[in-house]
């Protein structure tokens, strides 16, 4: 037998209240459920007997259910359980008798210490996450290459943002003999994916770079030893290609075996010799590589001329200008009588690009802040106490520390978001893609800085200028009809009794911004002694 529609609605409201009771602690859940269900019965019958339409009656009952959730949230935000409070009080008493005092730490945003602690935790967590992500870590840590300003990446003009290699191998061979006046050395590598047989039943697909032997020597990294610099030492297998493993690949597939160097493994059915291991932070060129394979000059010359890859070059001192931005164009004549344009971008500029984008977004956020929020913090009369100057300095120092913690936190968060969406140096086979991180990191940085500044100003306006606590107990004062005769707005009070904050409802010519009213010492008797004595 089906219940009437009104009874089904009542059961639904009871289910909503049951869900609200689940938010409470187990020892409070039963009493509050009885309280709410009893009040729901009263509200239900009161709305049924009152005159009005059905929608208005159900709106009143739904508003009561929403109030139950508000009560549950306030109960959860209350103090710690009684047993924990008693235990902490006993510990404090024992330490006090022994001459030690346990400081009371509160991690709520209402106190200045809790607010700064929360911002410091946000900054630390975003920094740790950025250091955990490879490309974000490369944007934070200094470059491992000794001459990154003179080391350039060459890409075909008009395709510098393309997610694939653009330089043909035959062009690289020609540049090796015709560009001595500009470059001291050039290297070529091609991103490939090959299956590596580590053991009879241990194989894996690895992303690796197939390049010339002088690639590591050209980078001149501080993280790579002499074993993998210059012409690679193949030991007793000089006719075999060399394989360099990243540290993470070495740990994952070789179990951190230190005797792996010199061992012969198979790559796509071909024998290669493991010649060395490099740290994961070494590779900061386009393409996220797990290994590098080098065939030697003779074997590399046998590859087809239309093989496309990436060219890395080292500029001569005469062709390098200290004042340049690290980017220039190179025109090469073609067989048809025209010219091909190539873009040369230094590694230093490429590695600094995320930070430059953030600085530009920060500048735009600062310029946009006056158009989105009010900058004045309000009218604060001169404090007539004996510590007026320290009080003012502490207030402005608190605002400065909040901004100092927020700006780097937004930078690290933008790096984390851009890295998690796969933007910086790799997107599948993505190589030259400076516009892609700009399209992700820039809006995140701009929005993060803008809303962080707005939050810092709004939080500062709602704090007491003396104790820097968030003001509580809002009260509505005045009537809108008498706005030009008496002030109309919200009054907030400091729990320590330092003063009152008057926030106007409508800005007028005589009351356009919030005003602070200091209370003299005669008001201290109305406030708890613990709040008055708190700093």
Short mmCIF file of N, CA and C in Angstrom, two decimals, residues 235-320:
data_model
loop_
_atom_site.label_atom_id
_atom_site.label_comp_id
_atom_site.label_asym_id
_atom_site.label_seq_id
_atom_site.Cartn_x
_atom_site.Cartn_y
_atom_site.Cartn_z
N UNK A 235 83.61 0.01 -23.10
CA UNK A 235 84.34 -1.10 -22.51
C UNK A 235 84.87 -2.04 -23.59
N UNK A 236 84.62 -3.32 -23.39
CA UNK A 236 85.07 -4.30 -24.37
C UNK A 236 84.10 -4.51 -25.51
N UNK A 237 83.04 -3.72 -25.59
CA UNK A 237 82.05 -3.85 -26.66
C UNK A 237 82.02 -2.56 -27.48
N UNK A 238 83.15 -2.20 -28.06
CA UNK A 238 83.24 -0.93 -28.77
C UNK A 238 82.39 -0.91 -30.04
N UNK A 239 82.05 -2.07 -30.56
CA UNK A 239 81.23 -2.10 -31.77
C UNK A 239 79.74 -2.01 -31.46
N UNK A 240 79.35 -2.10 -30.20
CA UNK A 240 77.94 -2.08 -29.83
C UNK A 240 77.50 -0.66 -29.48
N UNK A 241 76.23 -0.35 -29.71
CA UNK A 241 75.70 0.96 -29.27
C UNK A 241 75.72 1.06 -27.75
N UNK A 242 75.71 2.30 -27.26
CA UNK A 242 75.73 2.56 -25.82
C UNK A 242 74.34 2.95 -25.34
N UNK A 243 73.99 2.49 -24.15
CA UNK A 243 72.70 2.79 -23.55
C UNK A 243 72.94 3.46 -22.20
N UNK A 244 72.37 4.66 -22.03
CA UNK A 244 72.43 5.39 -20.76
C UNK A 244 71.05 5.32 -20.13
N UNK A 245 70.98 4.95 -18.86
CA UNK A 245 69.72 4.80 -18.15
C UNK A 245 69.53 5.96 -17.18
N UNK A 246 68.27 6.37 -17.03
CA UNK A 246 67.95 7.32 -15.96
C UNK A 246 67.91 6.58 -14.63
N UNK A 247 68.03 7.34 -13.56
CA UNK A 247 68.10 6.71 -12.24
C UNK A 247 66.81 6.00 -11.89
N UNK A 248 65.67 6.59 -12.26
CA UNK A 248 64.39 5.93 -11.96
C UNK A 248 64.23 4.64 -12.75
N UNK A 249 64.68 4.62 -14.02
CA UNK A 249 64.61 3.40 -14.82
C UNK A 249 65.55 2.33 -14.25
N UNK A 250 66.72 2.76 -13.81
CA UNK A 250 67.68 1.82 -13.21
C UNK A 250 67.10 1.17 -11.95
N UNK A 251 66.40 1.95 -11.15
CA UNK A 251 65.82 1.40 -9.93
C UNK A 251 64.62 0.51 -10.22
N UNK A 252 63.81 0.90 -11.21
CA UNK A 252 62.57 0.16 -11.47
C UNK A 252 62.82 -1.17 -12.17
N UNK A 253 63.77 -1.21 -13.11
CA UNK A 253 63.94 -2.41 -13.95
C UNK A 253 65.21 -3.19 -13.64
N UNK A 254 66.14 -2.60 -12.89
CA UNK A 254 67.38 -3.31 -12.58
C UNK A 254 67.59 -3.46 -11.08
N UNK A 255 66.61 -3.02 -10.28
CA UNK A 255 66.70 -3.21 -8.84
C UNK A 255 67.89 -2.52 -8.21
N UNK A 256 68.31 -1.38 -8.76
CA UNK A 256 69.46 -0.61 -8.24
C UNK A 256 70.73 -1.45 -8.20
N UNK A 257 70.90 -2.29 -9.22
CA UNK A 257 72.10 -3.13 -9.32
C UNK A 257 73.28 -2.28 -9.77
N UNK A 258 74.32 -2.16 -8.92
CA UNK A 258 75.46 -1.31 -9.23
C UNK A 258 76.38 -1.93 -10.28
N UNK A 259 76.25 -3.21 -10.54
CA UNK A 259 77.10 -3.85 -11.53
C UNK A 259 76.46 -3.88 -12.92
N UNK A 260 75.45 -3.03 -13.14
CA UNK A 260 74.76 -3.05 -14.42
C UNK A 260 75.61 -2.43 -15.52
N UNK A 261 76.51 -1.50 -15.17
CA UNK A 261 77.34 -0.84 -16.18
C UNK A 261 78.27 -1.86 -16.82
N UNK A 262 78.23 -1.95 -18.13
CA UNK A 262 79.01 -2.91 -18.88
C UNK A 262 78.23 -4.15 -19.29
N UNK A 263 77.02 -4.30 -18.78
CA UNK A 263 76.20 -5.44 -19.14
C UNK A 263 75.56 -5.21 -20.50
N UNK A 264 75.32 -6.26 -21.25
CA UNK A 264 74.72 -6.20 -22.58
C UNK A 264 73.24 -6.55 -22.45
N UNK A 265 72.39 -5.67 -22.98
CA UNK A 265 70.95 -5.90 -23.03
C UNK A 265 70.49 -5.74 -24.47
N UNK A 266 69.25 -6.07 -24.72
CA UNK A 266 68.69 -5.98 -26.07
C UNK A 266 67.67 -4.85 -26.14
N UNK A 267 67.81 -4.02 -27.18
CA UNK A 267 66.88 -2.93 -27.48
C UNK A 267 66.31 -3.19 -28.86
N UNK A 268 65.04 -3.51 -28.93
CA UNK A 268 64.36 -3.82 -30.19
C UNK A 268 65.09 -4.94 -30.94
N UNK A 269 65.54 -5.96 -30.19
CA UNK A 269 66.22 -7.09 -30.79
C UNK A 269 67.67 -6.87 -31.11
N UNK A 270 68.25 -5.75 -30.74
CA UNK A 270 69.65 -5.44 -31.02
C UNK A 270 70.43 -5.34 -29.72
N UNK A 271 71.64 -5.91 -29.71
CA UNK A 271 72.47 -5.87 -28.51
C UNK A 271 73.06 -4.47 -28.31
N UNK A 272 72.95 -3.97 -27.08
CA UNK A 272 73.55 -2.69 -26.69
C UNK A 272 74.20 -2.90 -25.33
N UNK A 273 75.16 -2.05 -25.01
CA UNK A 273 75.86 -2.15 -23.75
C UNK A 273 75.47 -0.96 -22.87
N UNK A 274 75.17 -1.25 -21.62
CA UNK A 274 74.83 -0.19 -20.66
C UNK A 274 76.12 0.54 -20.30
N UNK A 275 76.18 1.85 -20.63
CA UNK A 275 77.41 2.62 -20.45
C UNK A 275 77.36 3.54 -19.24
N UNK A 276 76.20 3.77 -18.63
CA UNK A 276 76.17 4.66 -17.48
C UNK A 276 74.76 4.91 -17.00
N UNK A 277 74.68 5.63 -15.88
CA UNK A 277 73.41 5.99 -15.24
C UNK A 277 73.49 7.47 -14.90
N UNK A 278 72.42 8.22 -15.19
CA UNK A 278 72.38 9.66 -14.93
C UNK A 278 71.19 9.96 -14.01
N UNK A 279 71.27 11.03 -13.21
CA UNK A 279 70.12 11.40 -12.35
C UNK A 279 68.92 11.84 -13.18
N UNK A 280 67.76 11.75 -12.58
CA UNK A 280 66.54 12.16 -13.28
C UNK A 280 66.51 13.65 -13.55
N UNK A 281 67.18 14.44 -12.70
CA UNK A 281 67.18 15.89 -12.88
C UNK A 281 68.15 16.35 -13.95
N UNK A 282 68.91 15.44 -14.54
CA UNK A 282 69.89 15.83 -15.54
C UNK A 282 69.22 16.33 -16.81
N UNK A 283 68.20 15.64 -17.27
CA UNK A 283 67.61 15.92 -18.59
C UNK A 283 66.57 17.03 -18.47
N UNK A 284 66.86 18.19 -19.05
CA UNK A 284 65.93 19.31 -19.07
C UNK A 284 65.70 19.81 -20.49
N UNK A 285 65.92 18.95 -21.46
CA UNK A 285 65.65 19.27 -22.85
C UNK A 285 64.26 18.77 -23.21
N UNK A 286 63.73 19.15 -24.38
CA UNK A 286 62.40 18.68 -24.78
C UNK A 286 62.32 17.16 -24.83
N UNK A 287 61.20 16.65 -24.36
CA UNK A 287 60.99 15.21 -24.34
C UNK A 287 61.37 14.61 -23.01
N UNK A 288 60.48 13.89 -22.40
CA UNK A 288 60.75 13.24 -21.11
C UNK A 288 61.31 11.86 -21.38
N UNK A 289 62.59 11.69 -21.17
CA UNK A 289 63.29 10.48 -21.56
C UNK A 289 63.56 9.59 -20.35
N UNK A 290 63.52 8.27 -20.64
CA UNK A 290 63.88 7.27 -19.63
C UNK A 290 65.24 6.64 -19.91
N UNK A 291 65.74 6.78 -21.13
CA UNK A 291 67.04 6.23 -21.51
C UNK A 291 67.53 6.96 -22.74
N UNK A 292 68.84 6.81 -23.02
CA UNK A 292 69.46 7.44 -24.18
C UNK A 292 70.32 6.38 -24.86
N UNK A 293 70.23 6.28 -26.17
CA UNK A 293 71.00 5.29 -26.92
C UNK A 293 71.83 6.03 -27.95
N UNK A 294 73.12 5.66 -28.04
CA UNK A 294 74.06 6.30 -28.94
C UNK A 294 74.72 5.22 -29.80
N UNK A 295 74.62 5.39 -31.14
CA UNK A 295 75.13 4.39 -32.07
C UNK A 295 76.54 4.68 -32.55
N UNK A 296 77.09 5.85 -32.28
CA UNK A 296 78.38 6.21 -32.84
C UNK A 296 78.19 6.95 -34.16
N UNK A 297 79.21 7.68 -34.57
CA UNK A 297 79.10 8.51 -35.77
C UNK A 297 78.89 7.67 -37.03
N UNK A 298 79.58 6.57 -37.18
CA UNK A 298 79.45 5.77 -38.40
C UNK A 298 78.05 5.18 -38.51
N UNK A 299 77.56 4.63 -37.43
CA UNK A 299 76.22 4.05 -37.46
C UNK A 299 75.14 5.14 -37.62
N UNK A 300 75.40 6.31 -37.03
CA UNK A 300 74.42 7.37 -37.12
C UNK A 300 74.35 7.95 -38.52
N UNK A 301 75.46 7.93 -39.25
CA UNK A 301 75.47 8.43 -40.62
C UNK A 301 74.66 7.55 -41.56
N UNK A 302 74.41 6.31 -41.15
CA UNK A 302 73.66 5.41 -42.02
C UNK A 302 72.15 5.62 -41.94
N UNK A 303 71.69 6.46 -41.03
CA UNK A 303 70.25 6.72 -40.93
C UNK A 303 69.77 7.55 -42.12
N UNK A 304 68.51 7.43 -42.50
CA UNK A 304 68.00 8.21 -43.65
C UNK A 304 68.08 9.71 -43.39
N UNK A 305 68.28 10.48 -44.46
CA UNK A 305 68.42 11.92 -44.33
C UNK A 305 67.15 12.64 -43.94
N UNK A 306 66.00 12.02 -44.16
CA UNK A 306 64.74 12.67 -43.81
C UNK A 306 64.31 12.38 -42.38
N UNK A 307 65.18 11.72 -41.59
CA UNK A 307 64.87 11.48 -40.17
C UNK A 307 64.81 12.82 -39.45
N UNK A 308 63.72 13.05 -38.77
CA UNK A 308 63.52 14.32 -38.08
C UNK A 308 63.87 14.18 -36.60
N UNK A 309 64.51 15.20 -36.08
CA UNK A 309 64.91 15.20 -34.68
C UNK A 309 65.09 16.61 -34.16
N UNK A 310 65.85 16.73 -33.09
CA UNK A 310 66.08 18.00 -32.41
C UNK A 310 67.58 18.28 -32.42
N UNK A 311 67.93 19.51 -32.71
CA UNK A 311 69.33 19.92 -32.80
C UNK A 311 69.67 20.80 -31.61
N UNK A 312 70.75 20.47 -30.93
CA UNK A 312 71.29 21.26 -29.83
C UNK A 312 72.65 21.77 -30.26
N UNK A 313 72.88 23.08 -30.09
CA UNK A 313 74.12 23.70 -30.54
C UNK A 313 74.70 24.56 -29.44
N UNK A 314 76.02 24.73 -29.50
CA UNK A 314 76.73 25.56 -28.54
C UNK A 314 77.32 26.75 -29.29
N UNK A 315 76.92 27.96 -28.88
CA UNK A 315 77.34 29.18 -29.56
C UNK A 315 78.80 29.50 -29.27
N UNK A 316 79.44 30.09 -30.27
CA UNK A 316 80.78 30.62 -30.06
C UNK A 316 80.71 31.89 -29.22
N UNK A 317 81.80 32.20 -28.55
CA UNK A 317 81.83 33.40 -27.73
C UNK A 317 81.69 34.66 -28.57
N UNK A 318 82.19 34.65 -29.81
CA UNK A 318 82.08 35.82 -30.68
C UNK A 318 80.65 36.03 -31.17
N UNK A 319 79.86 34.96 -31.24
CA UNK A 319 78.48 35.07 -31.72
C UNK A 319 77.48 35.24 -30.59
N UNK A 320 77.95 35.20 -29.34
CA UNK A 320 77.06 35.30 -28.19
C UNK A 320 77.15 36.69 -27.60
#
